[in-house]
Coordinates of C-alpha atoms in Angstrom, one line a residue:
X1 CA 154.5 119.6 94.1
X2 CA 156.0 116.6 92.5
X3 CA 154.5 115.0 89.4
X4 CA 153.1 111.9 91.1
X5 CA 151.4 114.3 93.7
X6 CA 149.8 116.3 90.9
X7 CA 148.6 113.2 89.1
X8 CA 147.1 111.9 92.3
X9 CA 145.3 115.2 92.9
X10 CA 143.9 115.3 89.3
X11 CA 142.7 111.7 89.6
X12 CA 141.0 112.4 92.9
X13 CA 138.9 115.1 91.3
X14 CA 137.6 112.6 88.8
X15 CA 136.4 110.1 91.4
X16 CA 132.7 110.1 91.9
X17 CA 131.0 109.1 95.1
X18 CA 128.0 106.8 95.0
X19 CA 125.0 107.3 97.2
X20 CA 124.0 103.6 97.7
X21 CA 120.9 104.5 99.6
X22 CA 119.6 106.6 96.7
X23 CA 120.1 103.8 94.2
X24 CA 118.8 101.0 96.5
X25 CA 115.3 100.8 94.9
X26 CA 117.1 99.9 91.6
X27 CA 119.9 97.8 93.0
X28 CA 117.7 95.6 95.2
X29 CA 115.6 94.1 92.4
X30 CA 118.6 93.8 90.2
X31 CA 120.6 91.9 92.9
X32 CA 117.6 89.6 93.6
X33 CA 117.3 88.9 89.9
X34 CA 120.8 87.6 89.8
X35 CA 120.3 85.6 93.0
X36 CA 117.2 84.0 91.6
X37 CA 119.0 83.1 88.3
X38 CA 121.9 81.5 90.2
X39 CA 119.6 79.7 92.7
X40 CA 117.6 78.2 89.9
X41 CA 120.6 76.2 88.8
X42 CA 120.9 74.4 92.1
X43 CA 117.2 74.0 93.3
X44 CA 115.3 70.8 92.6
X45 CA 112.1 71.2 90.6
X46 CA 109.9 70.7 93.6
X47 CA 111.5 73.7 95.4
X48 CA 111.4 76.1 92.4
X49 CA 108.2 77.8 93.8
X50 CA 110.5 79.3 96.5
X51 CA 112.0 81.5 93.8
X52 CA 108.7 83.2 93.4
X53 CA 108.5 84.1 97.1
X54 CA 112.1 85.3 97.1
X55 CA 111.1 87.6 94.2
X56 CA 108.1 88.9 96.0
X57 CA 110.2 89.6 99.1
X58 CA 112.8 91.4 97.0
X59 CA 110.2 93.7 95.4
X60 CA 108.7 94.4 98.9
X61 CA 112.2 95.3 100.2
X62 CA 112.8 97.5 97.2
X63 CA 109.5 99.3 97.7
X64 CA 110.3 99.8 101.4
X65 CA 113.7 101.3 100.4
X66 CA 111.9 104.4 99.2
X67 CA 110.9 105.4 102.7
X68 CA 114.3 106.8 103.7
X69 CA 114.4 108.8 100.5
X70 CA 111.1 110.6 101.0
X71 CA 112.8 114.0 101.4
X72 CA 113.5 113.9 97.6
X73 CA 116.9 115.7 97.9
X74 CA 119.5 113.0 96.9
X75 CA 121.6 113.0 93.8
X76 CA 124.5 110.8 92.7
X77 CA 126.8 110.2 89.6
X78 CA 127.3 113.9 89.2
X79 CA 129.9 115.6 87.0
X80 CA 132.9 116.7 89.0
X81 CA 133.1 119.9 87.0
X82 CA 129.4 120.6 87.2
X83 CA 127.9 119.2 90.4
X84 CA 124.4 120.3 89.3
X85 CA 124.6 117.9 86.3
X86 CA 123.8 114.5 87.7
X87 CA 122.9 111.2 86.0
X88 CA 120.7 110.0 88.9
X89 CA 118.3 112.1 90.9
X90 CA 116.0 110.8 93.6
X91 CA 113.5 113.8 93.7
X92 CA 109.8 113.5 94.4
X93 CA 108.9 112.8 90.8
X94 CA 111.4 109.9 90.7
X95 CA 110.2 108.5 94.0
X96 CA 106.5 108.5 93.1
X97 CA 107.1 106.8 89.8
X98 CA 109.5 104.3 91.5
X99 CA 106.7 103.5 94.0
X100 CA 104.2 103.0 91.2
X101 CA 106.7 100.7 89.3
X102 CA 107.8 98.6 92.3
X103 CA 104.4 98.3 93.9
X104 CA 102.9 97.3 90.5
X105 CA 105.6 94.7 89.9
X106 CA 104.9 93.4 93.4
X107 CA 101.2 92.9 92.5
X108 CA 102.3 91.3 89.2
X109 CA 104.6 88.9 91.1
X110 CA 101.7 87.8 93.4
X111 CA 99.5 87.1 90.4
X112 CA 102.4 85.2 88.7
X113 CA 103.0 82.8 91.6
X114 CA 100.1 80.6 90.5
X115 CA 100.6 81.1 86.8
X116 CA 104.3 80.0 86.9
X117 CA 103.5 77.0 89.1
X118 CA 100.6 75.7 87.0
X119 CA 101.7 76.8 83.5
X120 CA 104.4 75.7 81.2
X121 CA 106.7 78.5 82.3
X122 CA 110.3 78.0 83.5
X123 CA 110.4 79.6 87.0
X124 CA 114.0 80.8 87.2
X125 CA 113.9 82.6 83.8
X126 CA 110.5 84.1 84.5
X127 CA 111.4 85.7 87.8
X128 CA 114.8 86.8 86.6
X129 CA 113.2 88.6 83.6
X130 CA 110.4 90.2 85.7
X131 CA 112.9 91.5 88.3
X132 CA 115.3 92.8 85.6
X133 CA 112.5 94.6 83.9
X134 CA 111.3 96.1 87.2
X135 CA 114.9 97.3 87.9
X136 CA 115.1 99.1 84.5
X137 CA 111.7 100.6 85.0
X138 CA 112.7 101.9 88.5
X139 CA 115.9 103.4 87.0
X140 CA 114.2 105.4 84.3
X141 CA 112.4 108.1 86.4
X142 CA 115.6 108.9 88.3
X143 CA 117.7 109.1 85.1
X144 CA 118.8 112.6 84.2
X145 CA 120.9 112.1 81.1
X146 CA 119.8 110.8 77.7
X147 CA 122.2 107.8 77.7
X148 CA 120.9 106.5 81.0
X149 CA 117.3 107.1 79.8
X150 CA 117.8 104.9 76.7
X151 CA 119.6 102.2 78.7
X152 CA 116.9 102.2 81.3
X153 CA 114.2 102.0 78.6
X154 CA 115.9 99.0 77.0
X155 CA 116.5 97.2 80.4
X156 CA 112.8 97.6 81.1
X157 CA 111.8 96.5 77.6
X158 CA 114.0 93.6 76.6
X159 CA 113.0 91.3 79.4
X160 CA 109.4 92.2 78.7
X161 CA 109.7 90.7 75.1
X162 CA 110.7 87.4 76.6
X163 CA 108.0 87.5 79.3
X164 CA 105.3 87.9 76.6
X165 CA 106.6 84.7 74.8
X166 CA 107.2 82.6 77.9
X167 CA 104.4 80.1 77.3
X168 CA 106.0 77.2 75.6
X169 CA 104.2 75.8 72.6
X170 CA 101.7 78.6 72.5
X171 CA 101.4 80.1 69.0
X172 CA 99.7 83.3 70.1
X173 CA 102.3 83.9 72.8
X174 CA 105.2 83.6 70.3
X175 CA 103.4 85.7 67.7
X176 CA 102.7 88.4 70.3
X177 CA 106.3 88.5 71.5
X178 CA 107.6 88.8 67.9
X179 CA 105.3 91.7 67.1
X180 CA 106.2 93.5 70.3
X181 CA 109.9 93.0 69.7
X182 CA 110.0 94.1 66.1
X183 CA 107.9 97.3 66.6
X184 CA 109.8 98.2 69.8
X185 CA 113.2 97.8 68.3
X186 CA 112.3 100.0 65.4
X187 CA 111.0 102.7 67.8
X188 CA 114.1 102.5 69.9
X189 CA 116.4 102.8 66.8
X190 CA 114.5 106.0 65.9
X191 CA 114.9 107.4 69.4
X192 CA 118.7 106.7 69.4
X193 CA 119.0 108.6 66.1
X194 CA 117.1 111.5 67.8
X195 CA 119.4 111.4 70.8
X196 CA 122.5 111.5 68.5
X197 CA 121.0 114.5 66.8
X198 CA 120.4 116.3 70.1
X199 CA 124.0 115.5 71.2
X200 CA 125.4 116.8 68.0
X201 CA 123.5 120.1 68.4
X202 CA 124.2 120.6 72.1
X203 CA 127.4 118.6 72.9
X204 CA 125.9 117.2 76.1
X205 CA 123.7 114.3 77.2
X206 CA 122.7 115.6 80.7
X207 CA 119.2 116.9 80.6
X208 CA 119.9 120.1 82.5
X209 CA 122.7 121.0 80.2
X210 CA 120.7 120.1 77.1
X211 CA 117.9 122.4 78.2
X212 CA 120.4 125.3 78.6
X213 CA 122.1 124.8 75.3
X214 CA 118.9 124.3 73.3
X215 CA 118.0 127.9 74.3
X216 CA 120.8 129.2 72.1
X217 CA 121.3 126.7 69.3
X218 CA 123.2 128.1 66.3
X219 CA 121.0 128.7 63.2
X220 CA 122.7 126.1 61.1
X221 CA 122.0 123.4 63.8
X222 CA 118.4 124.4 64.6
X223 CA 116.8 122.0 62.1
X224 CA 119.1 119.2 63.4
X225 CA 118.0 119.9 67.0
X226 CA 114.4 120.1 66.0
X227 CA 114.6 116.7 64.2
X228 CA 116.4 115.3 67.3
X229 CA 113.6 116.4 69.6
X230 CA 110.9 114.9 67.4
X231 CA 112.7 111.6 66.9
X232 CA 113.6 111.2 70.6
X233 CA 109.9 111.3 71.5
X234 CA 109.0 108.3 69.2
X235 CA 110.4 105.6 71.4
X236 CA 108.6 106.9 74.5
X237 CA 105.4 107.4 72.6
X238 CA 105.6 103.8 71.5
X239 CA 105.8 102.7 75.2
X240 CA 102.7 104.7 76.0
X241 CA 100.8 103.0 73.2
X242 CA 100.0 106.3 71.7
X243 CA 98.4 106.3 68.3
X244 CA 99.9 105.6 65.7
X245 CA 102.3 103.5 67.8
X246 CA 99.6 101.4 69.4
X247 CA 99.2 98.6 66.9
X248 CA 101.1 96.0 69.0
X249 CA 98.9 96.3 72.1
X250 CA 95.8 94.1 71.5
X251 CA 97.7 91.0 70.2
X252 CA 100.5 91.4 72.7
X253 CA 98.1 91.5 75.7
X254 CA 96.1 88.5 74.3
X255 CA 99.2 86.4 73.7
X256 CA 101.0 87.2 77.0
X257 CA 100.2 85.5 80.3
X258 CA 97.6 87.6 82.1
X259 CA 100.0 88.9 84.8
X260 CA 102.4 90.0 82.1
X261 CA 99.6 91.8 80.2
X262 CA 98.7 93.6 83.4
X263 CA 102.4 94.5 84.0
X264 CA 102.7 95.9 80.5
X265 CA 99.5 97.9 80.8
X266 CA 100.7 99.7 83.9
X267 CA 104.5 99.5 84.3
X268 CA 105.1 99.7 80.5
X269 CA 103.0 102.9 80.3
X270 CA 104.7 104.3 83.4
X271 CA 108.1 103.9 81.6
X272 CA 106.8 105.6 78.5
X273 CA 105.2 108.5 80.3
X274 CA 108.1 109.0 82.6
X275 CA 110.5 109.2 79.6
X276 CA 108.2 111.7 77.8
X277 CA 108.0 113.9 80.9
X278 CA 111.7 114.0 81.4
X279 CA 112.7 114.7 77.8
X280 CA 110.0 117.3 77.2
X281 CA 109.6 119.2 80.4
X282 CA 113.3 119.0 81.6
X283 CA 115.4 118.6 78.5
X284 CA 113.4 120.2 75.7
X285 CA 111.4 123.2 77.1
X286 CA 113.0 125.4 74.5
X287 CA 111.2 123.4 71.8
X288 CA 107.8 123.3 73.4
X289 CA 106.3 124.8 70.3
X290 CA 107.3 121.5 68.6
X291 CA 106.3 118.8 71.1
X292 CA 103.4 120.6 72.6
X293 CA 101.1 120.6 69.6
X294 CA 102.4 117.1 68.6
X295 CA 101.5 115.6 72.0
X296 CA 98.1 117.3 72.0
X297 CA 97.2 115.8 68.6
X298 CA 98.6 112.4 69.8
X299 CA 96.4 112.6 72.9
X300 CA 93.3 113.4 70.9
X301 CA 93.9 110.5 68.4
X302 CA 94.8 108.0 71.2
X303 CA 91.8 108.6 73.4
X304 CA 89.4 108.6 70.4
X305 CA 90.7 105.5 68.6
X306 CA 91.2 103.5 71.9
X307 CA 87.6 104.1 73.1
X308 CA 86.2 103.5 69.6
X309 CA 87.9 100.1 69.3
X310 CA 86.9 99.1 72.9
X311 CA 83.3 100.0 72.0
X312 CA 83.4 97.5 69.2
X313 CA 84.4 94.4 71.2
X314 CA 81.9 91.6 71.0
X315 CA 81.2 90.0 74.4
X316 CA 81.2 86.4 72.9
X317 CA 84.5 86.7 71.0
X318 CA 87.4 84.7 72.5
X319 CA 89.7 86.9 74.5
X320 CA 87.3 89.8 74.3
X321 CA 87.8 90.7 78.0
X322 CA 91.6 91.1 77.5
X323 CA 91.1 92.9 74.2
X324 CA 88.7 95.4 75.8
X325 CA 91.2 96.0 78.6
X326 CA 93.9 96.5 76.0
X327 CA 91.9 99.0 74.0
X328 CA 90.8 100.7 77.2
X329 CA 94.4 101.1 78.2
X330 CA 95.0 102.9 74.8
X331 CA 92.2 105.2 75.5
X332 CA 93.5 105.9 79.0
X333 CA 96.9 106.7 77.5
X334 CA 95.3 109.5 75.7
X335 CA 94.1 111.1 79.0
X336 CA 97.5 110.7 80.5
X337 CA 99.1 112.6 77.5
X338 CA 96.9 115.6 78.1
X339 CA 98.7 117.2 81.0
X340 CA 102.1 116.6 79.3
X341 CA 100.9 118.5 76.3
X342 CA 99.4 121.2 78.6
X343 CA 102.8 121.7 80.2
X344 CA 104.0 123.2 76.9
X345 CA 101.5 126.0 77.2
X346 CA 101.6 126.7 80.9
X347 CA 104.2 125.4 83.4
X348 CA 105.7 122.0 84.3
X349 CA 103.6 121.7 87.5
X350 CA 100.9 120.4 85.2
X351 CA 102.8 117.1 85.3
X352 CA 101.4 116.4 88.7
X353 CA 98.0 115.7 87.0
X354 CA 99.5 113.0 84.8
X355 CA 101.3 111.4 87.8
X356 CA 98.1 111.5 89.9
X357 CA 96.1 109.9 87.1
X358 CA 98.8 107.3 86.5
X359 CA 98.6 106.3 90.2
X360 CA 94.9 105.8 90.0
X361 CA 95.0 104.0 86.7
X362 CA 97.8 101.7 87.9
X363 CA 95.8 100.6 91.0
X364 CA 92.5 99.9 89.4
X365 CA 93.8 98.5 86.1
X366 CA 96.0 96.0 88.0
X367 CA 93.0 95.1 90.0
X368 CA 90.9 94.5 86.9
X369 CA 93.7 92.2 85.5
X370 CA 93.8 90.4 88.9
X371 CA 90.1 89.6 88.7
X372 CA 90.5 88.6 85.1
X373 CA 93.3 86.1 86.1
X374 CA 90.9 84.6 88.7
X375 CA 88.1 84.2 86.2
X376 CA 90.4 82.7 83.6
X377 CA 91.2 79.8 85.9
X378 CA 87.7 78.3 85.2
X379 CA 87.0 80.1 81.9
X380 CA 90.2 80.3 79.9
X381 CA 88.5 81.8 76.8
X382 CA 88.6 85.2 78.6
X383 CA 85.3 86.4 77.0
X384 CA 83.3 89.3 78.5
X385 CA 80.3 87.0 78.5
X386 CA 82.1 84.7 80.9
X387 CA 81.6 87.3 83.6
X388 CA 77.9 87.0 83.5
X389 CA 76.6 86.0 86.9
X390 CA 80.0 86.3 88.5
X391 CA 78.3 87.9 91.6
X392 CA 76.4 84.7 92.2
X393 CA 79.6 82.6 92.0
X394 CA 82.2 84.9 93.6
X395 CA 80.5 88.0 95.2
X396 CA 83.7 89.7 96.4
X397 CA 85.5 89.3 93.1
X398 CA 82.4 90.7 91.3
X399 CA 82.2 93.7 93.6
X400 CA 85.9 94.3 93.2
X401 CA 85.7 94.1 89.4
X402 CA 82.6 96.4 89.4
X403 CA 84.5 99.0 91.6
X404 CA 87.6 98.8 89.3
X405 CA 85.5 99.4 86.2
X406 CA 83.6 102.3 87.7
X407 CA 86.9 103.9 88.7
X408 CA 88.1 103.6 85.2
X409 CA 84.8 105.1 84.0
X410 CA 85.0 107.9 86.5
X411 CA 81.7 107.1 88.2
X412 CA 80.8 106.9 91.9
X413 CA 81.5 105.1 94.1
X414 CA 84.9 105.2 92.2
X415 CA 85.5 108.7 93.4
X416 CA 89.2 108.4 92.8
X417 CA 88.6 107.9 89.0
X418 CA 86.3 110.9 88.9
X419 CA 88.8 113.2 90.6
X420 CA 91.7 112.0 88.5
X421 CA 89.7 112.8 85.3
X422 CA 88.8 116.2 86.8
X423 CA 92.5 117.2 87.4
X424 CA 93.4 116.1 83.8
X425 CA 90.5 118.0 82.4
X426 CA 91.4 121.1 84.4
X427 CA 95.0 121.0 83.2
X428 CA 93.8 121.2 79.6
X429 CA 91.5 124.1 80.4
X430 CA 94.2 126.0 82.3
X431 CA 96.6 125.6 79.3
X432 CA 94.0 127.0 76.9
X433 CA 93.4 123.7 75.2
X434 CA 89.7 123.9 75.2
X435 CA 89.2 121.8 72.1
X436 CA 91.2 119.0 73.8
X437 CA 89.1 119.3 77.0
X438 CA 85.9 119.0 75.0
X439 CA 87.2 116.0 73.1
X440 CA 88.2 114.3 76.4
X441 CA 84.7 114.9 77.8
X442 CA 83.1 113.3 74.7
X443 CA 85.5 110.3 75.0
X444 CA 84.7 109.9 78.7
X445 CA 81.0 109.6 77.9
X446 CA 81.7 107.1 75.1
X447 CA 83.8 105.0 77.5
X448 CA 80.9 104.9 80.0
X449 CA 79.0 102.5 77.7
X450 CA 81.4 99.7 77.5
X451 CA 82.5 100.0 81.2
X452 CA 78.8 100.0 82.4
X453 CA 77.9 97.2 80.0
X454 CA 80.6 95.0 81.5
X455 CA 79.7 96.1 85.1
X456 CA 76.0 95.2 84.6
X457 CA 76.9 91.8 83.2
X458 CA 78.5 90.9 86.5
X459 CA 75.2 91.1 88.3
X460 CA 72.9 89.5 85.7
X461 CA 71.8 85.9 86.3
X462 CA 73.9 83.3 84.6
X463 CA 72.4 81.5 81.6
X464 CA 70.7 78.2 82.2
X465 CA 73.0 75.3 82.1
X466 CA 76.0 77.6 82.6
X467 CA 75.2 78.3 86.2
X468 CA 75.6 74.8 87.4
X469 CA 78.8 74.2 85.5
X470 CA 80.2 77.5 86.7
X471 CA 79.3 76.7 90.3
X472 CA 80.9 73.3 90.1
X473 CA 84.1 74.9 88.5
X474 CA 84.2 77.4 91.3
X475 CA 84.0 74.7 93.9
X476 CA 86.7 72.6 92.2
X477 CA 89.0 75.6 91.7
X478 CA 89.7 77.4 94.9
X479 CA 91.1 80.9 94.7
X480 CA 94.8 80.8 95.3
X481 CA 95.9 83.0 98.3
X482 CA 98.4 85.1 96.1
X483 CA 95.5 86.0 93.7
X484 CA 93.3 86.9 96.7
X485 CA 96.1 89.1 98.1
X486 CA 96.5 90.9 94.7
X487 CA 92.8 91.6 94.4
X488 CA 92.6 92.7 98.1
X489 CA 95.6 94.9 97.9
X490 CA 94.4 96.8 94.8
X491 CA 90.8 97.0 96.0
X492 CA 91.8 98.4 99.5
X493 CA 94.2 100.9 97.9
X494 CA 91.5 102.1 95.5
X495 CA 88.9 102.3 98.4
X496 CA 91.3 104.4 100.5
X497 CA 92.1 106.7 97.7
X498 CA 88.3 107.1 96.9
X499 CA 87.8 108.0 100.6
X500 CA 90.3 110.8 100.4
X501 CA 89.9 112.3 96.9
X502 CA 91.3 115.7 98.0
X503 CA 94.7 114.0 98.1
X504 CA 94.5 113.8 94.3
X505 CA 93.8 117.5 93.9
X506 CA 96.6 118.3 96.4
X507 CA 99.0 116.0 94.6
X508 CA 98.2 117.3 91.2
X509 CA 98.8 120.9 92.2
X510 CA 102.1 120.2 94.0
X511 CA 105.6 120.6 92.7
X512 CA 107.4 117.3 91.9
X513 CA 110.6 118.7 90.5
X514 CA 113.1 120.8 92.5
X515 CA 113.0 124.5 91.8

């Protein structure tokens, strides 16, 4: 064999094939983001609203692109020397989280259509940033090496900083973006240091290889590997708003446009929990004695502090509605951490409980933010007291909000919320974390107070003098069709899930990762 022939053969073995269908849910929003950015340069101001509808269509196509992948057996960007070590895997876990991310981004886009048109927000930049963040968030659950995980985390996060500060001339918006940016960059730097430590100890970035090599780390590298595991978790814990990495949440949600706040509360958390699941359950099972107790303590602190802070929100304080939803999301993050911690003590199938709870939470929390966006059109102070008498003004919106709040509380008729809490509670009991299960039960009871207080306010008669002004405002301000669609979409989904709660139990007990 001649030298050129040998060289050609060696080069051929290094060429990787790309499964374009597998990566379509990531490529589609990224391509549409570039299309929107370029189109913005040539469209007249009067035609800029078309960019929003293009973005909605792109997210719908990306969500539909998951259907051909439902078998969950596709991989791509694999090592030629080790075909089992791949950088992108479209398994059932990745597909479910991608559906959550893309469907959540679609609801956010519907809510944003009116906000962008009526607010002081540049259309081209807004839609480009939203689609770019959604593409990064969709990439993260399919990533199977630490480098891709960090890149996906930053692609999802960096546009979000700008989205928070998009309202021109708004001091709260600029301040919120700065706090979010500084705290997130610090957490990412810590995670990068952790990844470098893990790489130094194992010599690999692929999660499957890292897991194998951490089983037999030389004694002199054990401390380095342990430090790397702990530091890597920090960035993802920040994204989940776990205590003590939660301090950015209330001010960021208040300063951001409401659709962006809803996006961060759902997709931002999905990114964080996905990263935690991948690095703990797949890459670091050998160090479960390190991250298991740490996540259990984080779960306890997060749910307790989040619910305690939500309990203290005054109904008449400006932005109290958004602040309550923000602190509620911190409390809910504590529940979501429970099955991940439980996986350290039992098996990784416990992760199904976290994913089932995340799907419920994403649906109803986006629904609550959709109603909040509707109410804010006539009552921009976003106070909880502004919802008093909403049933008399907008019956369907009030009934939808009541249903969303009851789902978050875990009370009938929000059966989906009750069953989601049951599977999380069961995961803690099965793992022998009885103390954590008891603390979760106490926190659920505490949360009932502020959820029920808000729900009752919806049906109380409006105060004298406020009723007429509210009725006139409702007449003057018709509900935009995209906002109606967002509320209807989330409400119908929550109703369907509540009508078939056994799906939650079946999903939670299933296997999401290939054996």
